[in-house]
CSV table of C-alpha atoms and ligand atoms in Angstrom, one decimal:
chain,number,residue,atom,x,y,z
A,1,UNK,CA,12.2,-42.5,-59.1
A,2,UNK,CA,14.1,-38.9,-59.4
A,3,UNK,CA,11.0,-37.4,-58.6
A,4,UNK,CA,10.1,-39.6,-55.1
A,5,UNK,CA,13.9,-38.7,-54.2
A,6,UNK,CA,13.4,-35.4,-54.6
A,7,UNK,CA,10.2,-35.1,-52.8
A,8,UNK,CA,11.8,-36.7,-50.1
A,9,UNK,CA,14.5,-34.2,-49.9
A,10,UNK,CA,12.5,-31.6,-50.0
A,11,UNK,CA,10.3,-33.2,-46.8
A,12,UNK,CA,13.6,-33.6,-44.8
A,13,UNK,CA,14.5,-29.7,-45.7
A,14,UNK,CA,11.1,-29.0,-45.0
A,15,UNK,CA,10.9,-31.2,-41.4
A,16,UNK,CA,15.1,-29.7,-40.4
A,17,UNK,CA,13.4,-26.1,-41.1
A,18,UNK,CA,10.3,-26.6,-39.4
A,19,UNK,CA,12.2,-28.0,-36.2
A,20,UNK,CA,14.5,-24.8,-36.3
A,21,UNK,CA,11.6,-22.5,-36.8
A,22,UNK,CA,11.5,-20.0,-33.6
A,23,UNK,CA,7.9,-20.0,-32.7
A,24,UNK,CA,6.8,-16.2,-31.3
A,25,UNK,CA,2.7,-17.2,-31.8
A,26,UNK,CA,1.2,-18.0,-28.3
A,27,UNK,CA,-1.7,-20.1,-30.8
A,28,UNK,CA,1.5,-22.1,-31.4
A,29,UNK,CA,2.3,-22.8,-28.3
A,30,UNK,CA,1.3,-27.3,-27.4
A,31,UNK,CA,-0.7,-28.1,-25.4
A,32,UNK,CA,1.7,-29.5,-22.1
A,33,UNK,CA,1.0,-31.0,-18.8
A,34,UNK,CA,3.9,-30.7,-16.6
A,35,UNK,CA,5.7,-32.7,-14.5
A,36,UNK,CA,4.3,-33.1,-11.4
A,37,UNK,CA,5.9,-31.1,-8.5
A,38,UNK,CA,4.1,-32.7,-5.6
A,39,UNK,CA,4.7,-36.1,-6.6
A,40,UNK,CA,7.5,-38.6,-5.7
A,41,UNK,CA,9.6,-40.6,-8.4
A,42,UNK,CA,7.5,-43.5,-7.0
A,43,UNK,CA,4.3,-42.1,-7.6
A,44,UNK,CA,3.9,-41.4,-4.2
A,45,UNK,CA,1.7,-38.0,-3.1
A,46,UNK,CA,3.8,-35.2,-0.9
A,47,UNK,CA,2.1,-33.5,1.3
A,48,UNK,CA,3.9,-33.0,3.8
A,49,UNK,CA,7.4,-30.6,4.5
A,50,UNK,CA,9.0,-33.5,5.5
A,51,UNK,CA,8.2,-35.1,2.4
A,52,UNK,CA,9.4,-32.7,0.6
A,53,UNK,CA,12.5,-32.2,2.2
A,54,UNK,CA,13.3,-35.7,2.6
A,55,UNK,CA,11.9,-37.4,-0.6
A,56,UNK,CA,11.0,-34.8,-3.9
A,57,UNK,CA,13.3,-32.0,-3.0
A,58,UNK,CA,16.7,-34.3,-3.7
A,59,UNK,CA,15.0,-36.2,-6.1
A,60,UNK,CA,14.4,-33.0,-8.0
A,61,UNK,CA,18.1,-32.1,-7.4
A,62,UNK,CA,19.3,-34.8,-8.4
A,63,UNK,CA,17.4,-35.0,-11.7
A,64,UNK,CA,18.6,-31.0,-12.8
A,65,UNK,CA,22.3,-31.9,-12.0
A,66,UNK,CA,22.0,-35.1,-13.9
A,67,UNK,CA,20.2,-34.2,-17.2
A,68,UNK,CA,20.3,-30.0,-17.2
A,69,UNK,CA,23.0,-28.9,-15.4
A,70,UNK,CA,25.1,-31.7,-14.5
A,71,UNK,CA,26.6,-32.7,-11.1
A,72,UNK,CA,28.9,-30.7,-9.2
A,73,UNK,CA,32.3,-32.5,-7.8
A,74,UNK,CA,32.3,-33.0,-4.0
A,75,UNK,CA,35.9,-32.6,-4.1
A,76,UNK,CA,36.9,-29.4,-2.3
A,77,UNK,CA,39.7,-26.6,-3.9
A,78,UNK,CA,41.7,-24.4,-2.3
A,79,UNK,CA,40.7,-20.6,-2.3
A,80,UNK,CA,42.5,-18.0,-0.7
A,81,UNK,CA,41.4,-14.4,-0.7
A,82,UNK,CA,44.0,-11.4,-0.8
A,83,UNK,CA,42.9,-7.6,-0.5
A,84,UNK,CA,44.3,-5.6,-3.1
A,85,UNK,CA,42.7,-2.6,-2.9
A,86,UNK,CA,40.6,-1.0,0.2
A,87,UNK,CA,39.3,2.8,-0.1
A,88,UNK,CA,36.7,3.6,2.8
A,89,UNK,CA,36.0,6.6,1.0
A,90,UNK,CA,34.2,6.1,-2.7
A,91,UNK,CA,31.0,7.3,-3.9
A,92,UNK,CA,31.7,10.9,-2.0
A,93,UNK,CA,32.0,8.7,1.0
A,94,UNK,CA,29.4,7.2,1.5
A,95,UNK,CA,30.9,3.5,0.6
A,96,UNK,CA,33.8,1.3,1.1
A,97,UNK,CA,35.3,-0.1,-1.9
A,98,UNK,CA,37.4,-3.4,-1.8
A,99,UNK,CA,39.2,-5.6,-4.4
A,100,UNK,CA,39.6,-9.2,-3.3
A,101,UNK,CA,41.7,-11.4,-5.1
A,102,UNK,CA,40.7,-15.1,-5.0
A,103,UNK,CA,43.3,-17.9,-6.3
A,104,UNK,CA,41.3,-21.2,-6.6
A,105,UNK,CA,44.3,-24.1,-6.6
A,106,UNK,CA,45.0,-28.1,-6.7
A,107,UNK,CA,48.0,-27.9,-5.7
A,108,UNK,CA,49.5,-27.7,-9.3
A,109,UNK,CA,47.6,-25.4,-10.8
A,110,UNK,CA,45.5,-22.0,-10.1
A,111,UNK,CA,43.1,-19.9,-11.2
A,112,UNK,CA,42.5,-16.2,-10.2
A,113,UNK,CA,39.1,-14.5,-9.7
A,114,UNK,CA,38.8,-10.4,-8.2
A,115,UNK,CA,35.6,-9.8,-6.7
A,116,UNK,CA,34.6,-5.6,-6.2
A,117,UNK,CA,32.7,-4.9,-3.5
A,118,UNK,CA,31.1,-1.9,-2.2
A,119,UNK,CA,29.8,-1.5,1.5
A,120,UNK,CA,27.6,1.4,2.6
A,121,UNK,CA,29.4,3.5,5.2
A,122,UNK,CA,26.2,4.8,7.4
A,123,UNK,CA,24.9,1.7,8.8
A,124,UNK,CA,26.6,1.1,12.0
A,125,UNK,CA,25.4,-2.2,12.0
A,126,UNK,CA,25.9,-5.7,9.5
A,127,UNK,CA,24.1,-4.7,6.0
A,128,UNK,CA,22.5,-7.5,3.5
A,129,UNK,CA,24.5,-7.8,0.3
A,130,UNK,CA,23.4,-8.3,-3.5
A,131,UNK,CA,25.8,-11.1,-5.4
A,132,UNK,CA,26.0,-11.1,-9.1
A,133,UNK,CA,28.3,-11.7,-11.7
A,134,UNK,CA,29.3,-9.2,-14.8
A,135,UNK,CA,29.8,-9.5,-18.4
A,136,UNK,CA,31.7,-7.7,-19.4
A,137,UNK,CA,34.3,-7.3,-16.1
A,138,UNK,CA,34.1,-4.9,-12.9
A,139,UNK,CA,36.0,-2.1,-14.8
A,140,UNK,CA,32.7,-2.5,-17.0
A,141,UNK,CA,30.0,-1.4,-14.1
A,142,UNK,CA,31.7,1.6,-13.3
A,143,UNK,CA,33.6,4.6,-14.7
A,144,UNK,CA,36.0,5.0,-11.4
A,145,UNK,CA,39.8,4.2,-12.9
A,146,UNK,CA,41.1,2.5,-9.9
A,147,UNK,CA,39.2,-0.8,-10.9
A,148,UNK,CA,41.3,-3.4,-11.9
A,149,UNK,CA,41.1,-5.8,-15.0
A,150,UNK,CA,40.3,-9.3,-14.7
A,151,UNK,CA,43.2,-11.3,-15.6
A,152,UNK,CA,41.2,-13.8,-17.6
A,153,UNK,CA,39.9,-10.7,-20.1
A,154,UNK,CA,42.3,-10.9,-22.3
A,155,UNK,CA,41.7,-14.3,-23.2
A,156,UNK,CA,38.4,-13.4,-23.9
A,157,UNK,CA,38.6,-9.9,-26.1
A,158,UNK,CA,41.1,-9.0,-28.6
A,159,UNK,CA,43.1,-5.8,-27.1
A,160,UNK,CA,40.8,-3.6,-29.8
A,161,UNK,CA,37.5,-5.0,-28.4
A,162,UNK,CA,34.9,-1.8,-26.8
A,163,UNK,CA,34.7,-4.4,-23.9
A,164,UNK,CA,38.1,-3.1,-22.2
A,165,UNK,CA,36.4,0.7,-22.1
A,166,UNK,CA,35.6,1.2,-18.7
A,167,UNK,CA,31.5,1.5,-17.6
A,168,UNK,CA,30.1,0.3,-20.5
A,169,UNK,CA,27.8,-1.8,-18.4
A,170,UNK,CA,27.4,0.3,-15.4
A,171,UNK,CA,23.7,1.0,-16.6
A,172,UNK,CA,23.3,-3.0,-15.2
A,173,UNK,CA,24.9,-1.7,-11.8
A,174,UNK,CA,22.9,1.7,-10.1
A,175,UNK,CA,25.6,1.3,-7.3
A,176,UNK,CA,24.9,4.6,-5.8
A,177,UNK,CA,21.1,3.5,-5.0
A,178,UNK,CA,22.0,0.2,-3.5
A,179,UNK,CA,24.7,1.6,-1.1
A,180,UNK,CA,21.7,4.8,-1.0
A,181,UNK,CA,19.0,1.8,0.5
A,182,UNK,CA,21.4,0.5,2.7
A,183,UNK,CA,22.5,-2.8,0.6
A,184,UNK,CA,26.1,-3.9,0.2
A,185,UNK,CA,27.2,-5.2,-3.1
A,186,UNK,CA,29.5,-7.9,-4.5
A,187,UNK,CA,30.3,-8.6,-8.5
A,188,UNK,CA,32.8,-10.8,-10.2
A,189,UNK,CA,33.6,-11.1,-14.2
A,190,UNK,CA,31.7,-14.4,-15.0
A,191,UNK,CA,34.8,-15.1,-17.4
A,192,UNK,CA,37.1,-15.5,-14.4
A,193,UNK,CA,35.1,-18.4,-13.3
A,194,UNK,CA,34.4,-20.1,-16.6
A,195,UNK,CA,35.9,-17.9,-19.6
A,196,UNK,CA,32.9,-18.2,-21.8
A,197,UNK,CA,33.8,-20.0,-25.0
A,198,UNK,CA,33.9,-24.2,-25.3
A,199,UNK,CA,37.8,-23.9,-26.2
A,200,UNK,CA,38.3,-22.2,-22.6
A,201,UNK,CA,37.4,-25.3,-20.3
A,202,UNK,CA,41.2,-25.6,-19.8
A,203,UNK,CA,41.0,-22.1,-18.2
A,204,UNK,CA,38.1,-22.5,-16.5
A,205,UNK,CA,38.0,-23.5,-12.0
A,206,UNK,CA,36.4,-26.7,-13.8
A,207,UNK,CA,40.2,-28.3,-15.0
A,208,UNK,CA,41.3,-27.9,-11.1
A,209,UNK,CA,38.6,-30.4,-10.3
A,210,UNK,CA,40.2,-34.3,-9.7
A,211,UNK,CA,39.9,-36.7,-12.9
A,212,UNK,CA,39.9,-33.3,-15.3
A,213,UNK,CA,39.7,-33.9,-18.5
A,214,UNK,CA,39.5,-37.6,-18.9
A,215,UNK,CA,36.3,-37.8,-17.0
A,216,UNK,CA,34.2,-36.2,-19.2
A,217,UNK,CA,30.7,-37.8,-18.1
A,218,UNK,CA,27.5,-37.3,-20.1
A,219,UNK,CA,26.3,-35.9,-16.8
A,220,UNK,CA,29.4,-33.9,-15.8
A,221,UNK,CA,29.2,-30.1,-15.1
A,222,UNK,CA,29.6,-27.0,-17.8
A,223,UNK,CA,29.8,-23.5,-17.5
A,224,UNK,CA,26.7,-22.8,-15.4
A,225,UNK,CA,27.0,-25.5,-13.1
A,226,UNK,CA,30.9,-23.6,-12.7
A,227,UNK,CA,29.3,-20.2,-12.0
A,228,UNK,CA,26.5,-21.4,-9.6
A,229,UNK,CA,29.7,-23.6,-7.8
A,230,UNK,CA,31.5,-20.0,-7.9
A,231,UNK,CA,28.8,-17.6,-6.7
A,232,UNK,CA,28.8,-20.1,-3.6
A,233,UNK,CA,32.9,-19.0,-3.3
A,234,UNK,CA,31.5,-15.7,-2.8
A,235,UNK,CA,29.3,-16.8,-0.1
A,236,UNK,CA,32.4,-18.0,1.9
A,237,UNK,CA,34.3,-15.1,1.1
A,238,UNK,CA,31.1,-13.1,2.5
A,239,UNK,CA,31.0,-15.0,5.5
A,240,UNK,CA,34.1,-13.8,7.0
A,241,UNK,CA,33.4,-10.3,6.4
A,242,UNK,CA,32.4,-8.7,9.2
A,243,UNK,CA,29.8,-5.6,7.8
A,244,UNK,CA,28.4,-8.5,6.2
A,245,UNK,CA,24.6,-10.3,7.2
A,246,UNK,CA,25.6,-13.4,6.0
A,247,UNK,CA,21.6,-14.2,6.6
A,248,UNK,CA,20.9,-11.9,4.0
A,249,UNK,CA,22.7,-12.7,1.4
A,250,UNK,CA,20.4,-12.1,-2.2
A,251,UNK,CA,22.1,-13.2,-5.5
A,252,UNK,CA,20.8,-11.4,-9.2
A,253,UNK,CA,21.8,-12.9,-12.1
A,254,UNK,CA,20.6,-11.2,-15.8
A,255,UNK,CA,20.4,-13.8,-18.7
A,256,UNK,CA,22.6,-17.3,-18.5
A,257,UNK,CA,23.7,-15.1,-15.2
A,258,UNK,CA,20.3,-16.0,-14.2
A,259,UNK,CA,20.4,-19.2,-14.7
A,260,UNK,CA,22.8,-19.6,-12.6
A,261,UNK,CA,21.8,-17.9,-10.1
A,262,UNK,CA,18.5,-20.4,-10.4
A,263,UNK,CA,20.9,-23.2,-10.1
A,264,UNK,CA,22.9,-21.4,-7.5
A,265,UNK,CA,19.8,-20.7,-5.1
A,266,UNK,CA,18.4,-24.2,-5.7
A,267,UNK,CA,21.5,-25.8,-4.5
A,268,UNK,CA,22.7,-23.7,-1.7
A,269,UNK,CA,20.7,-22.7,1.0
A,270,UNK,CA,23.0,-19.6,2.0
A,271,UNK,CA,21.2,-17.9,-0.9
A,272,UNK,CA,18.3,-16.1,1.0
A,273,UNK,CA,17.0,-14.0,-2.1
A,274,UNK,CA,17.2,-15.5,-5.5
A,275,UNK,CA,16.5,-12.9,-8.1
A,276,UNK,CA,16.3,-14.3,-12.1
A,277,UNK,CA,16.4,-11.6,-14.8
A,278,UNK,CA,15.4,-12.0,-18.1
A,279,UNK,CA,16.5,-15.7,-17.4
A,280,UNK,CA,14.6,-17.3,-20.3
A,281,UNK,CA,15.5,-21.0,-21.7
A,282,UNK,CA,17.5,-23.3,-19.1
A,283,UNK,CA,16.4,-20.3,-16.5
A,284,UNK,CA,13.1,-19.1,-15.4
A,285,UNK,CA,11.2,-20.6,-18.6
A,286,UNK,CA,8.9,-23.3,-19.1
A,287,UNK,CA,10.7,-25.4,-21.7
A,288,UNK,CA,7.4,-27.5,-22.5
A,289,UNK,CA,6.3,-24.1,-24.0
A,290,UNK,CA,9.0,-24.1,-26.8
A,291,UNK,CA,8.2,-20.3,-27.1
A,292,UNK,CA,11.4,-18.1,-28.2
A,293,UNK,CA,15.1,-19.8,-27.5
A,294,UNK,CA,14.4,-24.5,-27.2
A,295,UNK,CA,16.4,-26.7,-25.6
A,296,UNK,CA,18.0,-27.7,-29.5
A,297,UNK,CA,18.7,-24.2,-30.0
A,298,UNK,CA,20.3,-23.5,-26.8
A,299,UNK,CA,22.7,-26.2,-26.5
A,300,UNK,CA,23.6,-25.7,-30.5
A,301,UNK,CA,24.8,-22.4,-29.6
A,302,UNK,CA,25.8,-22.6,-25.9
A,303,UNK,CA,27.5,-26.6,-26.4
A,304,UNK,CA,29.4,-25.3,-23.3
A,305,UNK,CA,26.3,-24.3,-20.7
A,306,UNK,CA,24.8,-27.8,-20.1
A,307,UNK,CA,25.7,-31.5,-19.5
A,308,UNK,CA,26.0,-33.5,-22.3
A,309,UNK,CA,22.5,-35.5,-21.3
A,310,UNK,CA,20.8,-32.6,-21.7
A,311,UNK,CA,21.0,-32.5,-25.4
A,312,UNK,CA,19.0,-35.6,-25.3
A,313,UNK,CA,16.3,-33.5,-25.2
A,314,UNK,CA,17.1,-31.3,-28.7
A,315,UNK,CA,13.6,-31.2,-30.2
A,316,UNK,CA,12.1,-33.6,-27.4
A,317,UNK,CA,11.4,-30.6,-24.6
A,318,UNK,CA,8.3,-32.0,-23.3
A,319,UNK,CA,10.6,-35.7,-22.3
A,320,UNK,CA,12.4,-33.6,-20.2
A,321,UNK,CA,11.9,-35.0,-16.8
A,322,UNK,CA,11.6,-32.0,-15.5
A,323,UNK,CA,10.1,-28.3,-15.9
A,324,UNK,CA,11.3,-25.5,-14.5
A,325,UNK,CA,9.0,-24.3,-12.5
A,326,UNK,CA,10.6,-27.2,-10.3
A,327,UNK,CA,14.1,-25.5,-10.2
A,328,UNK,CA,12.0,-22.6,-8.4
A,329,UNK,CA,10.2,-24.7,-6.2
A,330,UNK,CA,13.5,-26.1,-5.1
A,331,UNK,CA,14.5,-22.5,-3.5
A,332,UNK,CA,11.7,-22.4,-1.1
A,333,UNK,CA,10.9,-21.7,1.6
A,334,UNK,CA,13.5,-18.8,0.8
A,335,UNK,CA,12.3,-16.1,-1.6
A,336,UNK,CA,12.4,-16.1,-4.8
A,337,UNK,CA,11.7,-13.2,-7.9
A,338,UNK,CA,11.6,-13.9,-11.6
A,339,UNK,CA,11.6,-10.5,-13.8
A,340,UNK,CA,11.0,-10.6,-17.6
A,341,UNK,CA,11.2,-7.6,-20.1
A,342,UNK,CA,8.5,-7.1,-22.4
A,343,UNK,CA,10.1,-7.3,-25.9
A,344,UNK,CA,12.4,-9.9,-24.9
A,345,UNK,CA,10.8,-12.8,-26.9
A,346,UNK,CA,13.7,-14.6,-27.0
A,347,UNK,CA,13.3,-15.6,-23.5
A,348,UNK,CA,9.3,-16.0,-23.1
A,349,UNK,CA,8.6,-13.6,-20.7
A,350,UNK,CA,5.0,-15.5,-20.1
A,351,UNK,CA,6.8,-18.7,-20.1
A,352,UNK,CA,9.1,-17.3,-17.2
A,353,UNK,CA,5.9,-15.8,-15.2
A,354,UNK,CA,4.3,-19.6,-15.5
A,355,UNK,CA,6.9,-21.3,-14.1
A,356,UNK,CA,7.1,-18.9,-11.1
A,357,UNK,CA,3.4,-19.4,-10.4
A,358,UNK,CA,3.3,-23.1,-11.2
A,359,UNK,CA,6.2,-22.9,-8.2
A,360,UNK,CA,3.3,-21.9,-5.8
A,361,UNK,CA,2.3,-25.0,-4.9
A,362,UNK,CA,5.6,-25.8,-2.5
A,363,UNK,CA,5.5,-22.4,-1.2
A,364,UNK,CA,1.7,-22.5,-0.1
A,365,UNK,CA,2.9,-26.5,1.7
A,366,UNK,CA,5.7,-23.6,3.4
A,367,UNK,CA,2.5,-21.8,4.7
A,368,UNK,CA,4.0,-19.0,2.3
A,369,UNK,CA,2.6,-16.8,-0.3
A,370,UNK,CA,2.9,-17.4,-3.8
A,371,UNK,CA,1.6,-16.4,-6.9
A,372,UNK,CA,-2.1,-15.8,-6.9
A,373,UNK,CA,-3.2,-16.0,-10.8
A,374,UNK,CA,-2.1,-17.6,-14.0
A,375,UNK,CA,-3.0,-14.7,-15.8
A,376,UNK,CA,0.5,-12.6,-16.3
A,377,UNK,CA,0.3,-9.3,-14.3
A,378,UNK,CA,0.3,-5.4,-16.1
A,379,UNK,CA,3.8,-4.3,-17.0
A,380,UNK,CA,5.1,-2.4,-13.7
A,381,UNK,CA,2.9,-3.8,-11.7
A,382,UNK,CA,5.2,-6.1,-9.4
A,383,UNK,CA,4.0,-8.8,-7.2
A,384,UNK,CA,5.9,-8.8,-4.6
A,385,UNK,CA,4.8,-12.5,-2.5
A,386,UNK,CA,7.3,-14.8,-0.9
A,387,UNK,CA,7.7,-15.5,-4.5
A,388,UNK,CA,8.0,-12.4,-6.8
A,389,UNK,CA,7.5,-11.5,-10.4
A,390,UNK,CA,7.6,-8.3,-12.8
A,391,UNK,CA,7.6,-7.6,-16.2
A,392,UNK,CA,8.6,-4.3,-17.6
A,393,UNK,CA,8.1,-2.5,-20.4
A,394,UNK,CA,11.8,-2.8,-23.1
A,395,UNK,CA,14.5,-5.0,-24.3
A,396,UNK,CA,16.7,-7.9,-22.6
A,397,UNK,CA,18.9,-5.7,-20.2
A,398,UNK,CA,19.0,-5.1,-16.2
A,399,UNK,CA,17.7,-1.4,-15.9
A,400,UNK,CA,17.2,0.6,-12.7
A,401,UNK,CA,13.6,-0.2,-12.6
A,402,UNK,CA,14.1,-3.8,-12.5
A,403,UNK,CA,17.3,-2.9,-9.2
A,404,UNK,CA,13.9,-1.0,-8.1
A,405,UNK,CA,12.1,-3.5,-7.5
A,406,UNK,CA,14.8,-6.0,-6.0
A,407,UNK,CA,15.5,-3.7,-3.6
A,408,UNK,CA,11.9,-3.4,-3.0
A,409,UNK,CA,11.7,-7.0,-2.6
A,410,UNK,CA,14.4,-7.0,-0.3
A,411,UNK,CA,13.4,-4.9,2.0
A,412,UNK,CA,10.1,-6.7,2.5
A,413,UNK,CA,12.1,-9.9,3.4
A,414,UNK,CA,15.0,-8.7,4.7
A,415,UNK,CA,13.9,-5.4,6.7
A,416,UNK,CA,11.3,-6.9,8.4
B,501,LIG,C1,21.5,-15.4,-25.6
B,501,LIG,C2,21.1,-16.8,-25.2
B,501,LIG,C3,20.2,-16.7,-24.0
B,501,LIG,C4,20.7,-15.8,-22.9
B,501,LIG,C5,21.5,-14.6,-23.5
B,501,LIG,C6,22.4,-13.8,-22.5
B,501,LIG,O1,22.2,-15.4,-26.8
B,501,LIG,O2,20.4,-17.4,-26.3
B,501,LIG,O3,19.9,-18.0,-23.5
B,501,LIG,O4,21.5,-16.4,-22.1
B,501,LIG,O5,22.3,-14.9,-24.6
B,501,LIG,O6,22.9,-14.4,-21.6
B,501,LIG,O7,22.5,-12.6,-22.7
């Protein structure tokens, strides 16, 4: 008897480590089929842009917000915006350089966000403009001392942490050749919109939201459904700024930033350019792949990211109703570009490449180009379609090469 117990122990250790295992081995990968993209919830074929529109694309929505992302309130908050800082003379003059302070309020409580911009000074005209949020705060993406500090940071970091030093990040953020090809840019900390650690929800634009925190739905919004909800506050913002295309508008996101941005684009159609870097699991990647970070892993680690349905799906990837090569589709007919770096395992740089070319099919119903091959292209050797991809050779990180080739990208769609 002592020795079937301990057998069976030893299977349930065995079975718990197994599910945990990271799997890196493309033999390893199962075989998948996934869900259709081009067919209706009642089995119906779409074939049509209509169809689309009208039928699979909120359907589609509708199941990412309800079992990935979770829904985002209706309800509308107050945002005002106050300049704190304007010097039309940085980068040896050749940008403007603003500080914007938003306040997000309900009436009894508020929550404040500063957005740094820079705005090429040689274009007489309007200029497209790249949106993305930071890590570690806009003193991070540059060395220049006038920057001001986030006021959420010091929830976040102890007053010791190497995050306060100033441009520890600016690697992420070539400024100079984005205002150099004619681009504006906008960034915000991603902690002033949803500080990220579970125990910061109360600090979060999410607790202004009516019914917060009783109504804490299994398909209620986290913290990416927050930053997607914010990078569209910078949209507004954006729209009343008058060196600003507000039909160009291109939003980058790196890592969960990417996400984001994914969820960002596929919700709101201000988004013209959607650029997802390194994005991996819950971005860019094909979940039913289970190559690198798994659904299990992701919301053990990140409990605050997703909606609480999504967990559903811990070790059950391929009963996901969706793939996310859907989330991509959702963005077109406006372009979209998926990067991957060639070490980063974690986040299945093939996996992210399928789900941009398994996206071709509502692009091509568009009349638009999309990806040509299933086989994943040469390191630096960018495809550059109405849908985009690149991989390049290194580590999880947002280099100049990979700004390279969204400004590339850009132009193509934007200079046109
Ligand atoms: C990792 C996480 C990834 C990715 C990354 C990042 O720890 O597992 O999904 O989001 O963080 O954002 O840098």
């Amino acid at each position: 008897m002592k020795k079937i117990i301990g057998l069976i122990a030893w299977l349930v250790v065995v079975c718990l480590c197994a599910q945990n295992e990271v799997n890196y081995n493309e033999s390893k990968v199962p075989a998948y089929i996934l869900p259709d993209l081009l067919e209706g919830n009642n089995g119906e074929k779409i074939t049509s842009i209509e169809q689309w529109e009208k039928q699979r694309r909120p359907e589609l929505l509708e199941l990412f917000a309800s079992q990935v992302y979770g829904q985002t309130p209706d309800a509308k908050i107050d945002v005002t915006y106050e300049l704190l800082t304007e010097d039309p003379n940085v980068m040896d003059g050749k940008a403007t350089g603003k500080q914007v302070k938003f306040t997000f309020s309900n009436g009894n409580k508020k929550i404040e966000a500063i957005l740094l911009m820079y705005i090429p000074n040689k274009p007489t005209g309007k200029v497209p403009v790249f949106v993305g949020y930071n890590f570690k705060g806009n003193h991070s993406t540059t060395l220049d001392t006038t920057i001001l500090y986030s006021p959420v940071f010091q929830l976040v970091k102890e007053p010791d942490h190497p995050d306060w030093e100033r441009g520890i990040q600016s690697n992420r953020w070539c400024y100079d050749k984005i205002i150099d090809r004619g681009y504006a840019v906008a960034t915000m900390c991603y902690h002033d919109i949803f500080p990220d650690k579970p125990e910061l929800k109360d600090h979060s634009i999410i607790s202004l939201f009516p019914g917060y925190p009783e109504t804490i739905a299994p398909g209620e919004w986290q913290a990416i459904g927050a930053w997607a909800w914010g990078s569209s506050r910078i949209v507004d913002f954006l729209e009343t700024q008058e060196k600003i295309d507000s039909d160009k508008i291109a939003i980058m996101g790196h890592s969960r930033q990417g996400k984001a941005a994914l969820w960002a684009g596929a919700r709101d159609e201000r988004f013209r350019i959607v650029i997802s870097n390194d994005s991996g699991c819950g971005g860019a990647a094909l979940f039913r792949r289970k190559f690198g970070e798994t659904i299990a892993v992701i919301n053990k680690n990140f409990p605050h990211w997703f909606c609480e349905n999504f967990r559903q799906y811990n070790d059950r990837d391929e009963m996901l109703p969706v793939d996310q090569h859907q989330l991509i589709a959702l963005i077109a007919p406006r372009k979209v570009y998926v990067a991957s770096a060639e070490e980063d395992l974690w986040a299945d740089p093939r996996g992210e490449f399928l789900s941009a070319y398994h996206a071709g099919p509502v692009y091509r119903l568009y009349g638009l180009t999309a990806i040509d091959s299933d086989k994943i292209p040469q390191l630096h050797k960018p495809i550059m379609e109405d849908i985009g991809y690149h991989i390049r050779a290194g580590e999880h990180d947002v280099t100049e090469y990979d700004w390279e080739c969204y400004l590339d990208f850009a132009d193509k769609h934007f200079k046109n």
